Amino acid sequence: AQKVTQAQTEISVVEKEDVTLDCVYETRDTTYYLFWYKQPPSGELVFLIRRNSFDEQNEISGRYSWNFQKSTSSFNFTITASQVVDSAVYFCALSASLDGYNKLIFGAGTRLAVHP
Amino acid sequence: ETGVTQSPTHLIKTRGQQVTLRCSSQSGHNTVSWYQQALGQGPQFIFQYYREEENGRGNFPPRFSGLQFPNYSSELNVNALELDDSALYLCASSWGLTDYEQYFGPGTRLTVT
């Protein structure tokens, strides 16, 4: 079965705190991609990162960093020195290739509230 | 911005009615996927169109149907609307069948009363 679990429903932090959003996935595919998307109140999904199953290097982009560990099937997302503008719902997704087409399987999302 | 557009932005319909949602894919993309996002949940895959044919379908009933046109834009049609169809409908475009990255539009928020 293909599945993405985001166990944290809501997280509330004060500005400048670091925060980590957890993502655990299940797949039998040997080749797959993992994604993080940000969804602000406007509703549009904003692409943050894509990571393929063969690249376990961690990545840093400004205040954002991602930790991919195949051994634990996790792809966690850390925001350093959080800001109010980071408040949004964050989704982790798995790209599954089934029967000749790709679809994204999303977790339930984590709502992040950053307070001034 | 991704270059994927959707219309309308918001829509209110009555139970039992039919609705058509539209999506224009990003330039150069020939694949469109549709997702339904109910309130408080992650998006769920409805179906995918590639070169004007349905190429894959999620766990949605036949009253959810679609079309893709020669310019690769797409429509999502829902017949016999039910209250549970109230959701944000997102379309995403990509290139071909092997492109794992999908670019999302802003969504259409459908309310069924």
PDB file of N, CA, C and O in Angstrom, chain B residues 47-75:
ATOM      1  N   PHE B  47      -8.592  11.684 -11.087  1.00  0.00           N
ATOM      2  CA  PHE B  47      -8.168  11.017 -12.322  1.00  0.00           C
ATOM      3  C   PHE B  47      -7.133  11.861 -13.036  1.00  0.00           C
ATOM      4  O   PHE B  47      -6.842  13.005 -12.643  1.00  0.00           O
ATOM      5  N   GLN B  48      -6.571  11.249 -14.075  1.00  0.00           N
ATOM      6  CA  GLN B  48      -5.530  11.907 -14.856  1.00  0.00           C
ATOM      7  C   GLN B  48      -5.856  11.764 -16.332  1.00  0.00           C
ATOM      8  O   GLN B  48      -6.338  10.710 -16.772  1.00  0.00           O
ATOM      9  N   TYR B  49      -5.591  12.814 -17.093  1.00  0.00           N
ATOM     10  CA  TYR B  49      -5.777  12.785 -18.536  1.00  0.00           C
ATOM     11  C   TYR B  49      -4.437  13.020 -19.227  1.00  0.00           C
ATOM     12  O   TYR B  49      -3.665  13.908 -18.850  1.00  0.00           O
ATOM     13  N   TYR B  50      -4.219  12.195 -20.226  1.00  0.00           N
ATOM     14  CA  TYR B  50      -2.994  12.288 -21.015  1.00  0.00           C
ATOM     15  C   TYR B  50      -3.380  12.172 -22.476  1.00  0.00           C
ATOM     16  O   TYR B  50      -4.030  11.195 -22.878  1.00  0.00           O
ATOM     17  N   ARG B  51      -3.009  13.179 -23.247  1.00  0.00           N
ATOM     18  CA  ARG B  51      -3.336  13.188 -24.678  1.00  0.00           C
ATOM     19  C   ARG B  51      -4.804  12.862 -24.926  1.00  0.00           C
ATOM     20  O   ARG B  51      -5.133  11.998 -25.744  1.00  0.00           O
ATOM     21  N   GLU B  52      -5.648  13.539 -24.202  1.00  0.00           N
ATOM     22  CA  GLU B  52      -7.103  13.525 -24.378  1.00  0.00           C
ATOM     23  C   GLU B  52      -7.783  12.241 -23.927  1.00  0.00           C
ATOM     24  O   GLU B  52      -8.982  12.067 -24.165  1.00  0.00           O
ATOM     25  N   GLU B  53      -7.056  11.360 -23.236  1.00  0.00           N
ATOM     26  CA  GLU B  53      -7.685  10.145 -22.744  1.00  0.00           C
ATOM     27  C   GLU B  53      -7.453   9.989 -21.239  1.00  0.00           C
ATOM     28  O   GLU B  53      -6.392  10.358 -20.720  1.00  0.00           O
ATOM     29  N   GLU B  54      -8.437   9.409 -20.563  1.00  0.00           N
ATOM     30  CA  GLU B  54      -8.270   9.141 -19.141  1.00  0.00           C
ATOM     31  C   GLU B  54      -7.206   8.064 -18.977  1.00  0.00           C
ATOM     32  O   GLU B  54      -7.316   6.970 -19.526  1.00  0.00           O
ATOM     33  N   ASN B  55      -6.217   8.372 -18.171  1.00  0.00           N
ATOM     34  CA  ASN B  55      -5.060   7.501 -18.052  1.00  0.00           C
ATOM     35  C   ASN B  55      -4.959   6.827 -16.692  1.00  0.00           C
ATOM     36  O   ASN B  55      -4.117   5.971 -16.482  1.00  0.00           O
ATOM     37  N   GLY B  56      -5.804   7.200 -15.777  1.00  0.00           N
ATOM     38  CA  GLY B  56      -5.754   6.618 -14.435  1.00  0.00           C
ATOM     39  C   GLY B  56      -6.856   7.248 -13.615  1.00  0.00           C
ATOM     40  O   GLY B  56      -7.249   8.395 -13.856  1.00  0.00           O
ATOM     41  N   ARG B  57      -7.371   6.497 -12.649  1.00  0.00           N
ATOM     42  CA  ARG B  57      -8.503   6.984 -11.878  1.00  0.00           C
ATOM     43  C   ARG B  57      -8.372   6.557 -10.426  1.00  0.00           C
ATOM     44  O   ARG B  57      -7.963   5.424 -10.143  1.00  0.00           O
ATOM     45  N   GLY B  58      -8.734   7.446  -9.530  1.00  0.00           N
ATOM     46  CA  GLY B  58      -8.761   7.117  -8.119  1.00  0.00           C
ATOM     47  C   GLY B  58     -10.107   6.553  -7.734  1.00  0.00           C
ATOM     48  O   GLY B  58     -10.932   6.183  -8.583  1.00  0.00           O
ATOM     49  N   ASN B  59     -10.359   6.488  -6.454  1.00  0.00           N
ATOM     50  CA  ASN B  59     -11.567   5.862  -5.935  1.00  0.00           C
ATOM     51  C   ASN B  59     -12.737   6.847  -5.919  1.00  0.00           C
ATOM     52  O   ASN B  59     -13.225   7.238  -4.849  1.00  0.00           O
ATOM     53  N   PHE B  60     -13.167   7.240  -7.089  1.00  0.00           N
ATOM     54  CA  PHE B  60     -14.291   8.161  -7.218  1.00  0.00           C
ATOM     55  C   PHE B  60     -15.347   7.541  -8.121  1.00  0.00           C
ATOM     56  O   PHE B  60     -15.004   6.845  -9.086  1.00  0.00           O
ATOM     57  N   PRO B  61     -16.638   7.811  -7.841  1.00  0.00           N
ATOM     58  CA  PRO B  61     -17.707   7.182  -8.633  1.00  0.00           C
ATOM     59  C   PRO B  61     -17.755   7.748 -10.052  1.00  0.00           C
ATOM     60  O   PRO B  61     -17.202   8.818 -10.324  1.00  0.00           O
ATOM     61  N   PRO B  62     -18.476   7.044 -10.940  1.00  0.00           N
ATOM     62  CA  PRO B  62     -18.553   7.456 -12.353  1.00  0.00           C
ATOM     63  C   PRO B  62     -19.190   8.819 -12.574  1.00  0.00           C
ATOM     64  O   PRO B  62     -19.019   9.406 -13.650  1.00  0.00           O
ATOM     65  N   ARG B  63     -19.907   9.334 -11.580  1.00  0.00           N
ATOM     66  CA  ARG B  63     -20.500  10.664 -11.786  1.00  0.00           C
ATOM     67  C   ARG B  63     -19.431  11.761 -11.826  1.00  0.00           C
ATOM     68  O   ARG B  63     -19.733  12.898 -12.169  1.00  0.00           O
ATOM     69  N   PHE B  64     -18.215  11.393 -11.490  1.00  0.00           N
ATOM     70  CA  PHE B  64     -17.066  12.280 -11.705  1.00  0.00           C
ATOM     71  C   PHE B  64     -16.475  11.881 -13.065  1.00  0.00           C
ATOM     72  O   PHE B  64     -16.006  10.751 -13.244  1.00  0.00           O
ATOM     73  N   SER B  65     -16.504  12.803 -13.996  1.00  0.00           N
ATOM     74  CA  SER B  65     -15.968  12.511 -15.316  1.00  0.00           C
ATOM     75  C   SER B  65     -15.154  13.705 -15.796  1.00  0.00           C
ATOM     76  O   SER B  65     -15.239  14.795 -15.220  1.00  0.00           O
ATOM     77  N   GLY B  66     -14.408  13.492 -16.857  1.00  0.00           N
ATOM     78  CA  GLY B  66     -13.559  14.578 -17.332  1.00  0.00           C
ATOM     79  C   GLY B  66     -13.365  14.554 -18.827  1.00  0.00           C
ATOM     80  O   GLY B  66     -13.815  13.633 -19.533  1.00  0.00           O
ATOM     81  N   LEU B  67     -12.705  15.582 -19.268  1.00  0.00           N
ATOM     82  CA  LEU B  67     -12.342  15.707 -20.678  1.00  0.00           C
ATOM     83  C   LEU B  67     -10.995  16.396 -20.750  1.00  0.00           C
ATOM     84  O   LEU B  67     -10.671  17.224 -19.893  1.00  0.00           O
ATOM     85  N   GLN B  68     -10.259  16.075 -21.809  1.00  0.00           N
ATOM     86  CA  GLN B  68      -9.073  16.871 -22.112  1.00  0.00           C
ATOM     87  C   GLN B  68      -9.156  17.244 -23.578  1.00  0.00           C
ATOM     88  O   GLN B  68      -9.517  16.423 -24.426  1.00  0.00           O
ATOM     89  N   PHE B  69      -8.832  18.469 -23.879  1.00  0.00           N
ATOM     90  CA  PHE B  69      -8.968  19.004 -25.228  1.00  0.00           C
ATOM     91  C   PHE B  69      -7.629  19.001 -25.949  1.00  0.00           C
ATOM     92  O   PHE B  69      -6.575  18.832 -25.328  1.00  0.00           O
ATOM     93  N   PRO B  70      -7.655  19.187 -27.291  1.00  0.00           N
ATOM     94  CA  PRO B  70      -6.395  19.152 -28.054  1.00  0.00           C
ATOM     95  C   PRO B  70      -5.339  20.140 -27.559  1.00  0.00           C
ATOM     96  O   PRO B  70      -4.147  19.925 -27.744  1.00  0.00           O
ATOM     97  N   ASN B  71      -5.772  21.242 -26.932  1.00  0.00           N
ATOM     98  CA  ASN B  71      -4.776  22.189 -26.402  1.00  0.00           C
ATOM     99  C   ASN B  71      -4.351  21.796 -24.981  1.00  0.00           C
ATOM    100  O   ASN B  71      -3.664  22.563 -24.311  1.00  0.00           O
ATOM    101  N   TYR B  72      -4.778  20.614 -24.529  1.00  0.00           N
ATOM    102  CA  TYR B  72      -4.439  20.019 -23.245  1.00  0.00           C
ATOM    103  C   TYR B  72      -5.141  20.645 -22.052  1.00  0.00           C
ATOM    104  O   TYR B  72      -4.901  20.225 -20.912  1.00  0.00           O
ATOM    105  N   SER B  73      -6.011  21.618 -22.284  1.00  0.00           N
ATOM    106  CA  SER B  73      -6.833  22.078 -21.176  1.00  0.00           C
ATOM    107  C   SER B  73      -7.811  20.959 -20.812  1.00  0.00           C
ATOM    108  O   SER B  73      -7.989  19.993 -21.574  1.00  0.00           O
ATOM    109  N   SER B  74      -8.438  21.087 -19.657  1.00  0.00           N
ATOM    110  CA  SER B  74      -9.254  19.969 -19.172  1.00  0.00           C
ATOM    111  C   SER B  74     -10.482  20.467 -18.433  1.00  0.00           C
ATOM    112  O   SER B  74     -10.527  21.607 -17.956  1.00  0.00           O
ATOM    113  N   GLU B  75     -11.476  19.622 -18.395  1.00  0.00           N
ATOM    114  CA  GLU B  75     -12.689  19.870 -17.625  1.00  0.00           C
ATOM    115  C   GLU B  75     -12.924  18.723 -16.662  1.00  0.00           C
ATOM    116  O   GLU B  75     -12.629  17.557 -16.978  1.00  0.00           O
TER     117      GLU B  75
END
